[in-house]
Short mmCIF file of C-alpha atoms in Angstrom, two decimals:
data_model
loop_
_atom_site.label_atom_id
_atom_site.label_comp_id
_atom_site.label_asym_id
_atom_site.label_seq_id
_atom_site.Cartn_x
_atom_site.Cartn_y
_atom_site.Cartn_z
CA MET A 17 -9.92 21.85 -5.47
CA SER A 18 -13.97 21.24 -5.48
CA ASP A 19 -14.71 23.66 -8.40
CA ALA A 20 -12.43 22.35 -10.79
CA LEU A 21 -13.41 19.01 -11.73
CA ASP A 22 -11.52 18.83 -14.93
CA ALA A 23 -9.10 15.68 -15.31
CA THR A 24 -7.55 17.12 -18.58
CA PRO A 25 -5.03 15.95 -19.59
CA TYR A 26 -5.63 12.94 -18.47
CA ASP A 27 -8.66 10.27 -19.97
CA ALA A 28 -8.24 7.34 -17.71
CA LEU A 29 -7.47 6.18 -13.77
CA LEU A 30 -5.76 2.93 -13.54
CA LEU A 31 -6.17 1.02 -10.04
CA LEU A 32 -2.70 -0.68 -9.88
CA SER A 33 -2.49 -3.64 -7.09
CA PHE A 34 -0.54 -6.57 -6.26
CA GLY A 35 -3.58 -9.30 -7.01
CA GLY A 36 -4.25 -12.81 -5.22
CA PRO A 37 -5.55 -15.84 -6.07
CA GLU A 38 -9.28 -16.48 -5.62
CA GLY A 39 -9.63 -20.02 -5.21
CA PRO A 40 -7.38 -23.06 -4.08
CA ASP A 41 -6.16 -24.01 -7.64
CA ASP A 42 -5.04 -20.37 -7.95
CA VAL A 43 -2.65 -20.35 -5.06
CA VAL A 44 0.46 -22.11 -6.44
CA PRO A 45 0.55 -20.45 -9.88
CA PHE A 46 -0.19 -17.18 -8.16
CA LEU A 47 2.95 -17.63 -6.05
CA GLU A 48 5.08 -18.93 -9.15
CA ASN A 49 4.21 -15.49 -10.49
CA VAL A 50 5.23 -13.71 -7.43
CA THR A 51 8.36 -15.59 -7.15
CA ARG A 52 9.07 -16.01 -10.65
CA GLY A 53 13.06 -16.11 -11.52
CA ARG A 54 13.76 -16.99 -7.76
CA GLY A 55 14.05 -20.90 -8.59
CA ILE A 56 11.70 -22.00 -5.86
CA PRO A 57 10.51 -25.18 -5.97
CA LYS A 58 6.91 -25.93 -6.42
CA GLU A 59 7.12 -27.97 -3.01
CA ARG A 60 8.14 -24.90 -0.92
CA LEU A 61 5.46 -22.73 -2.82
CA LYS A 62 3.18 -25.14 -1.25
CA GLU A 63 4.09 -24.61 1.81
CA VAL A 64 3.88 -20.84 1.72
CA GLY A 65 0.60 -21.23 0.12
CA GLN A 66 -0.70 -22.87 3.43
CA HIS A 67 -1.80 -19.02 4.52
CA TYR A 68 -3.95 -18.50 1.71
CA PHE A 69 -5.48 -22.46 2.36
CA LEU A 70 -6.58 -21.56 5.85
CA PHE A 71 -8.56 -18.98 4.02
CA GLY A 72 -10.28 -21.04 1.41
CA GLY A 73 -7.29 -20.53 -0.96
CA VAL A 74 -8.88 -16.77 -1.54
CA SER A 75 -7.10 -13.56 -0.55
CA PRO A 76 -9.36 -10.83 0.16
CA ILE A 77 -6.98 -8.57 -2.32
CA ASN A 78 -9.14 -8.55 -5.13
CA ASP A 79 -12.51 -8.16 -3.64
CA GLN A 80 -11.13 -5.04 -1.61
CA ASN A 81 -10.15 -3.70 -4.90
CA ARG A 82 -13.47 -4.16 -6.35
CA ALA A 83 -14.90 -2.40 -3.23
CA LEU A 84 -12.36 0.45 -4.03
CA LEU A 85 -13.26 0.99 -7.47
CA ASP A 86 -16.60 1.14 -6.49
CA ALA A 87 -16.07 3.49 -4.17
CA LEU A 88 -13.79 5.66 -6.64
CA ARG A 89 -16.75 5.32 -9.36
CA LYS A 90 -19.13 6.54 -7.01
CA ASP A 91 -17.56 9.27 -5.23
CA PHE A 92 -16.58 10.39 -9.06
CA ALA A 93 -20.05 10.07 -10.20
CA GLU A 94 -21.44 12.10 -7.38
CA HIS A 95 -18.77 14.84 -7.64
CA GLY A 96 -18.97 14.98 -11.60
CA LEU A 97 -15.50 14.14 -12.58
CA ASP A 98 -15.94 12.21 -15.91
CA LEU A 99 -13.27 9.81 -15.71
CA PRO A 100 -13.11 6.25 -16.50
CA ILE A 101 -11.54 3.83 -13.97
CA TYR A 102 -9.77 0.48 -14.89
CA TRP A 103 -8.13 -2.10 -13.09
CA GLY A 104 -4.93 -4.10 -13.27
CA ASN A 105 -2.67 -6.45 -11.06
CA ARG A 106 1.06 -7.22 -11.11
CA ASN A 107 0.65 -11.01 -10.02
CA TRP A 108 -3.02 -12.02 -10.91
CA ALA A 109 -5.93 -11.44 -13.33
CA PRO A 110 -6.84 -8.95 -14.38
CA TYR A 111 -3.12 -8.68 -15.29
CA LEU A 112 -1.89 -5.28 -16.14
CA THR A 113 -0.72 -5.98 -19.73
CA ASP A 114 -4.59 -7.14 -20.90
CA THR A 115 -5.64 -4.27 -18.94
CA LEU A 116 -3.11 -1.77 -20.66
CA ARG A 117 -4.10 -3.40 -24.14
CA GLU A 118 -7.79 -2.74 -23.30
CA MET A 119 -7.52 1.05 -22.49
CA VAL A 120 -5.49 1.37 -26.00
CA ALA A 121 -8.26 -0.34 -27.57
CA ASP A 122 -10.67 2.22 -25.79
CA GLY A 123 -8.59 5.04 -27.02
CA ARG A 124 -7.14 6.02 -23.81
CA ARG A 125 -3.62 8.42 -24.35
CA ARG A 126 -3.11 9.69 -20.92
CA VAL A 127 -3.32 7.36 -18.03
CA LEU A 128 -2.98 8.17 -14.41
CA VAL A 129 -1.88 5.31 -12.22
CA LEU A 130 -3.07 5.08 -8.49
CA ALA A 131 -0.69 2.15 -6.86
CA THR A 132 -2.56 0.55 -3.86
CA SER A 133 0.90 1.17 -1.53
CA ALA A 134 0.78 4.86 0.27
CA TYR A 135 4.56 5.08 0.93
CA ALA A 136 8.24 5.17 -0.78
CA SER A 137 9.94 1.81 -1.36
CA TYR A 138 11.11 -0.54 -3.75
CA SER A 139 8.26 -2.73 -3.71
CA GLY A 140 5.73 -0.17 -3.13
CA CYS A 141 6.58 2.39 -5.91
CA ARG A 142 9.56 1.33 -8.15
CA GLN A 143 8.63 -1.78 -8.55
CA TYR A 144 5.29 -1.06 -9.90
CA ARG A 145 6.92 1.43 -12.23
CA GLU A 146 8.76 -1.44 -13.89
CA ASN A 147 5.83 -3.70 -14.23
CA LEU A 148 4.36 -0.62 -16.02
CA ALA A 149 7.39 -0.35 -17.96
CA ASP A 150 7.51 -4.17 -18.90
CA SER A 151 3.64 -3.75 -19.96
CA LEU A 152 4.35 -1.28 -22.26
CA ALA A 153 7.23 -2.69 -24.09
CA ALA A 154 4.78 -5.84 -24.23
CA LEU A 155 2.23 -3.12 -26.32
CA GLU A 156 5.06 -1.93 -28.17
CA ALA A 157 6.31 -5.35 -29.27
CA GLU A 158 2.43 -5.89 -30.47
CA GLY A 159 2.85 -2.80 -32.73
CA LEU A 160 0.51 -1.16 -30.65
CA GLU A 161 1.21 2.50 -29.24
CA PRO A 162 1.51 2.76 -25.79
CA PRO A 163 -0.15 5.87 -23.60
CA ARG A 164 1.74 8.04 -21.75
CA ILE A 165 1.54 6.98 -17.92
CA ASP A 166 2.05 9.18 -14.75
CA LYS A 167 1.44 7.98 -11.49
CA LEU A 168 -0.09 9.60 -8.66
CA ARG A 169 2.25 11.09 -5.75
CA HIS A 170 2.97 9.06 -2.35
CA TYR A 171 -0.49 9.75 0.00
CA PHE A 172 0.37 8.72 3.31
CA ASN A 173 0.15 11.52 4.64
CA HIS A 174 -3.00 13.21 2.85
CA PRO A 175 -5.91 13.30 5.52
CA GLY A 176 -8.64 11.44 3.48
CA PHE A 177 -5.84 8.47 4.11
CA LEU A 178 -4.96 9.36 7.59
CA ASP A 179 -8.76 10.14 9.05
CA PRO A 180 -9.87 6.42 8.56
CA MET A 181 -7.02 4.86 10.46
CA ILE A 182 -7.14 7.87 13.18
CA ASP A 183 -11.02 6.62 13.74
CA GLY A 184 -9.64 2.88 13.38
CA VAL A 185 -7.49 3.12 16.46
CA LEU A 186 -9.82 5.44 18.37
CA ALA A 187 -12.39 2.29 18.00
CA SER A 188 -10.07 -0.29 18.88
CA LEU A 189 -9.14 1.63 22.04
CA ALA A 190 -12.78 1.87 22.85
CA ASP A 191 -13.26 -1.98 22.39
CA LEU A 192 -10.47 -2.52 24.92
CA PRO A 193 -11.60 -3.63 28.46
CA GLU A 194 -11.90 -0.24 30.21
CA ASP A 195 -9.32 -1.11 32.96
CA VAL A 196 -6.58 -1.44 30.53
CA ARG A 197 -7.54 1.13 28.22
CA ALA A 198 -5.89 3.99 29.14
CA GLY A 199 -2.20 2.31 29.43
CA ALA A 200 -2.63 0.71 26.33
CA HIS A 201 0.06 0.68 23.94
CA ILE A 202 -0.23 1.35 19.82
CA ALA A 203 2.08 -0.81 17.71
CA PHE A 204 2.03 0.86 14.55
CA THR A 205 3.03 -1.69 11.94
CA THR A 206 4.04 -2.09 8.24
CA HIS A 207 5.72 -4.50 5.90
CA SER A 208 9.46 -5.18 6.78
CA VAL A 209 11.43 -5.10 3.90
CA PRO A 210 15.33 -5.45 3.68
CA THR A 211 17.20 -2.80 5.58
CA ALA A 212 19.62 -2.32 2.34
CA SER A 213 15.88 -1.29 0.60
CA ALA A 214 14.92 0.45 3.35
CA ASP A 215 18.07 2.84 3.61
CA THR A 216 17.65 3.60 -0.27
CA SER A 217 14.11 4.42 -0.09
CA GLY A 218 12.78 7.57 -1.54
CA PRO A 219 14.81 10.50 -3.42
CA VAL A 220 18.75 10.30 -3.24
CA GLU A 221 18.93 13.08 -0.57
CA THR A 222 16.86 10.90 1.73
CA HIS A 223 18.86 7.64 1.56
CA GLY A 224 20.25 6.87 5.07
CA GLU A 225 19.26 4.78 7.77
CA GLY A 226 15.88 3.63 7.00
CA GLY A 227 15.30 6.30 4.09
CA ALA A 228 11.68 7.80 3.10
CA TYR A 229 10.33 4.44 4.27
CA VAL A 230 10.95 4.43 7.87
CA GLU A 231 10.51 8.44 7.81
CA GLU A 232 7.38 8.61 5.98
CA HIS A 233 6.03 5.88 8.62
CA LEU A 234 7.19 7.46 11.72
CA ASP A 235 5.39 10.58 10.48
CA VAL A 236 2.26 9.25 9.98
CA ALA A 237 2.41 6.89 13.28
CA GLN A 238 3.09 10.50 14.93
CA LEU A 239 0.01 12.29 13.36
CA ILE A 240 -2.48 9.54 14.32
CA ALA A 241 -0.93 9.41 17.92
CA ASP A 242 -0.91 13.18 18.37
CA ALA A 243 -4.87 12.98 16.89
CA VAL A 244 -5.71 10.45 19.73
CA ARG A 245 -4.27 12.08 22.17
CA GLU A 246 -6.20 15.12 21.08
CA ARG A 247 -9.66 13.15 20.94
CA THR A 248 -9.22 11.01 24.40
CA GLY A 249 -6.34 13.35 26.41
CA ILE A 250 -4.37 9.94 27.10
CA ASP A 251 -1.15 10.08 25.68
CA HIS A 252 -0.41 6.40 24.41
CA PRO A 253 3.08 5.01 24.23
CA TRP A 254 3.49 3.87 20.54
CA ARG A 255 6.28 2.40 18.40
CA LEU A 256 6.21 1.61 14.65
CA VAL A 257 7.15 -2.02 14.27
CA TYR A 258 7.08 -4.64 11.26
CA GLN A 259 5.58 -7.73 10.32
CA SER A 260 5.58 -10.30 7.02
CA ARG A 261 9.27 -10.88 6.98
CA SER A 262 10.08 -13.05 4.12
CA GLY A 263 13.83 -13.13 3.11
CA ALA A 264 16.75 -15.02 3.88
CA PRO A 265 17.67 -15.38 7.47
CA HIS A 266 20.81 -14.00 6.74
CA ILE A 267 19.84 -10.98 5.01
CA PRO A 268 19.14 -7.89 7.56
CA TRP A 269 15.01 -6.82 7.57
CA LEU A 270 13.51 -4.13 9.44
CA GLU A 271 12.84 -4.68 13.35
CA PRO A 272 11.38 -5.69 15.45
CA ASP A 273 8.70 -7.82 14.44
CA ILE A 274 5.18 -7.79 15.77
CA CYS A 275 5.37 -10.95 17.78
CA ASP A 276 8.60 -10.08 19.46
CA HIS A 277 7.35 -6.40 20.24
CA LEU A 278 4.48 -7.91 21.84
CA GLU A 279 6.54 -10.49 24.05
CA THR A 280 8.40 -7.32 25.10
CA LEU A 281 5.40 -5.21 26.07
CA HIS A 282 3.94 -8.02 28.07
CA GLY A 283 7.56 -8.50 29.69
CA ALA A 284 7.43 -4.90 30.72
CA GLY A 285 3.97 -4.84 32.28
CA VAL A 286 1.85 -3.33 29.39
CA PRO A 287 -1.61 -4.05 30.14
CA ALA A 288 -3.03 -3.90 26.37
CA VAL A 289 -1.98 -3.50 22.57
CA VAL A 290 -3.84 -2.14 19.72
CA MET A 291 -2.01 -3.03 16.39
CA ALA A 292 -2.14 -0.39 13.78
CA PRO A 293 -1.50 -1.82 10.06
CA ILE A 294 -0.76 1.87 9.22
CA GLY A 295 1.51 0.63 5.83
CA PHE A 296 -1.51 -1.29 4.25
CA VAL A 297 -4.12 -0.02 2.45
CA SER A 298 -6.86 -3.06 3.09
CA ASP A 299 -7.23 -5.94 5.14
CA HIS A 300 -5.35 -8.55 2.48
CA MET A 301 -3.76 -11.74 3.27
CA GLU A 302 -0.91 -10.27 5.28
CA VAL A 303 -3.08 -8.63 7.73
CA LEU A 304 -5.69 -11.16 8.05
CA TYR A 305 -2.90 -13.90 8.62
CA ASP A 306 0.53 -12.16 10.16
CA LEU A 307 -1.88 -9.74 12.58
CA ASP A 308 -5.55 -11.42 12.97
CA THR A 309 -4.14 -14.94 12.83
CA GLU A 310 -0.60 -15.22 14.05
CA ALA A 311 0.17 -12.01 16.03
CA THR A 312 -3.40 -12.49 17.97
CA ALA A 313 -2.44 -15.84 18.96
CA LYS A 314 0.51 -14.65 20.42
CA ALA A 315 -1.15 -12.04 22.19
CA GLU A 316 -3.63 -14.59 23.67
CA GLU A 317 -0.54 -16.74 24.26
CA LEU A 318 0.71 -14.13 26.55
CA GLY A 319 -2.85 -13.32 28.19
CA LEU A 320 -2.18 -9.75 26.53
CA PRO A 321 -5.68 -7.72 25.42
CA VAL A 322 -4.95 -6.77 21.77
CA ARG A 323 -6.93 -5.13 19.15
CA ARG A 324 -6.54 -4.77 15.54
CA SER A 325 -7.25 -1.40 14.06
CA ALA A 326 -8.98 -1.01 10.97
CA THR A 327 -7.26 -0.29 7.51
CA VAL A 328 -8.24 2.49 5.07
CA GLY A 329 -10.01 -0.13 2.39
CA ASP A 330 -13.12 1.69 0.82
CA ASP A 331 -13.65 4.34 3.10
CA PRO A 332 -15.45 7.28 1.25
CA ARG A 333 -12.89 9.81 2.75
CA PHE A 334 -9.94 7.90 0.83
CA ALA A 335 -12.14 7.85 -2.81
CA ALA A 336 -12.23 11.54 -1.97
CA ALA A 337 -8.62 11.66 -1.46
CA ILE A 338 -7.92 10.17 -4.58
CA ARG A 339 -10.32 12.51 -6.25
CA ASP A 340 -8.38 15.06 -4.67
CA LEU A 341 -5.19 13.67 -5.90
CA VAL A 342 -6.45 12.98 -9.42
CA LEU A 343 -7.38 16.87 -9.85
CA GLU A 344 -4.08 18.29 -8.05
CA ARG A 345 -2.04 16.27 -10.43
CA ALA A 346 -4.32 17.33 -13.60
CA ALA A 347 -3.80 20.52 -12.41
CA VAL A 348 -0.04 20.52 -12.24
CA GLU A 349 0.08 18.91 -15.68
CA SER A 350 -2.00 21.71 -16.92
CA GLY A 351 0.01 24.78 -15.81
CA ARG A 352 -2.58 25.82 -13.07
CA GLU A 353 -1.68 26.67 -9.49
CA VAL A 354 -2.51 24.06 -7.01
CA THR A 355 -1.75 23.75 -3.14
CA PRO A 356 -1.06 19.94 -2.56
CA CYS A 357 -2.66 18.78 0.54
CA ALA A 358 -0.53 16.84 3.10
CA LEU A 359 -0.14 16.88 6.75
CA GLY A 360 2.65 16.22 8.76
CA SER A 361 6.16 17.41 8.89
CA LEU A 362 7.38 15.70 5.37
CA GLY A 363 5.02 17.75 3.24
CA ALA A 364 3.72 16.52 -0.35
CA SER A 365 5.86 13.92 -1.85
CA HIS A 366 6.92 14.49 -5.20
CA ASN A 367 4.94 13.90 -8.42
CA LEU A 368 7.61 12.54 -10.57
CA CYS A 369 10.02 9.72 -9.25
CA PRO A 370 13.43 11.29 -9.42
CA VAL A 371 16.73 9.33 -10.78
CA GLY A 372 17.73 7.59 -7.99
CA CYS A 373 14.72 6.92 -6.32
CA CYS A 374 14.21 3.22 -4.65
CA PRO A 375 16.74 2.24 -7.10
CA ALA A 376 16.08 -1.29 -8.38
CA ARG A 377 18.26 -4.46 -7.22
CA ALA A 378 19.55 -4.67 -10.68
CA PRO A 379 18.98 -1.54 -13.30
CA ARG A 380 15.63 -2.05 -15.10
CA PRO A 381 13.06 0.59 -17.16
CA ALA A 382 10.59 2.03 -15.26
CA ALA A 383 8.06 3.97 -16.39
CA ALA A 384 6.34 7.20 -14.93
CA GLY A 385 9.69 8.73 -13.72
CA ALA A 386 12.31 11.21 -14.72
CA ASP A 387 14.43 7.95 -15.94
CA SER A 388 11.59 6.60 -18.00
CA PRO A 389 12.02 5.51 -21.72
CA TYR A 390 8.35 6.54 -22.11
CA ALA A 391 8.13 10.22 -22.23
#
């Protein structure tokens, strides 16, 4: 698609992310935004915020999004793609509604959205679509005409997302002591979610045990493991495991937890482990704390050599993948033929989230889907 750098009908790209505090005074207000409506006392939020206070009250996610914005703008400019890029967050400045208001003032009428989540899930897709619907409703209430919003498809199996992770795992294996390297296991990690949420992730036809959320992660893990075997000649055993659980103890969440898995591997005599956070686009707080701090401390306690591989972040290949996805969607919307780029057994994800896809806990309007009130 390198000869078709025309993003028509789109006139802007919106990077949509979670947001995070940028100083100690931001931590509790940020957590209040994240947990709004759940009735969690401020004192409890201060306890939860200790993870952030360990890092000076600063989440790395905003700086990582700034780096991704720079990488995208550089890639677009170098390839002649004239498409302005904006940034809005769910839970912290720059807030999504403020960014959409700015886009309307700039005359943007047809907007593509890139969410910093690669997989199908309620929290990684549908909830962002609900946030978009809330913001569009807020603009309407102000008397503004909201732009039309479309969301880029899930990119978990795009080579520009996979290749940096493959290189990260290879680098981590190479960094292990030589005497344990060949026997190392790979623990592919992602954010745990309630099993009920996982089971209903993706389109209705994918609902079932683990749903699309688990299926997509397993496909990515297999692709990376296969690539590592091809490059090293060693078939490293692997498993998909989970981290960052935050729910009530009585509610079932996806397991096993990464720390429990490390204990199991150590008990089985496994000599070393590479933790590969395939569920995360960048090294944000849940990677820095749950893996680099908590899980690494557990491994040290066990005497188990462990390395954590890099996330995709602002890798130029990821920026190029986003350019490819933008042009792909523009071609589809313009009625031009296009062959989507996707590896693995699942193929390219849907462009338009269908009815029943990653359903909400309680029905709420969601933009950029077949059931959107904003056509």
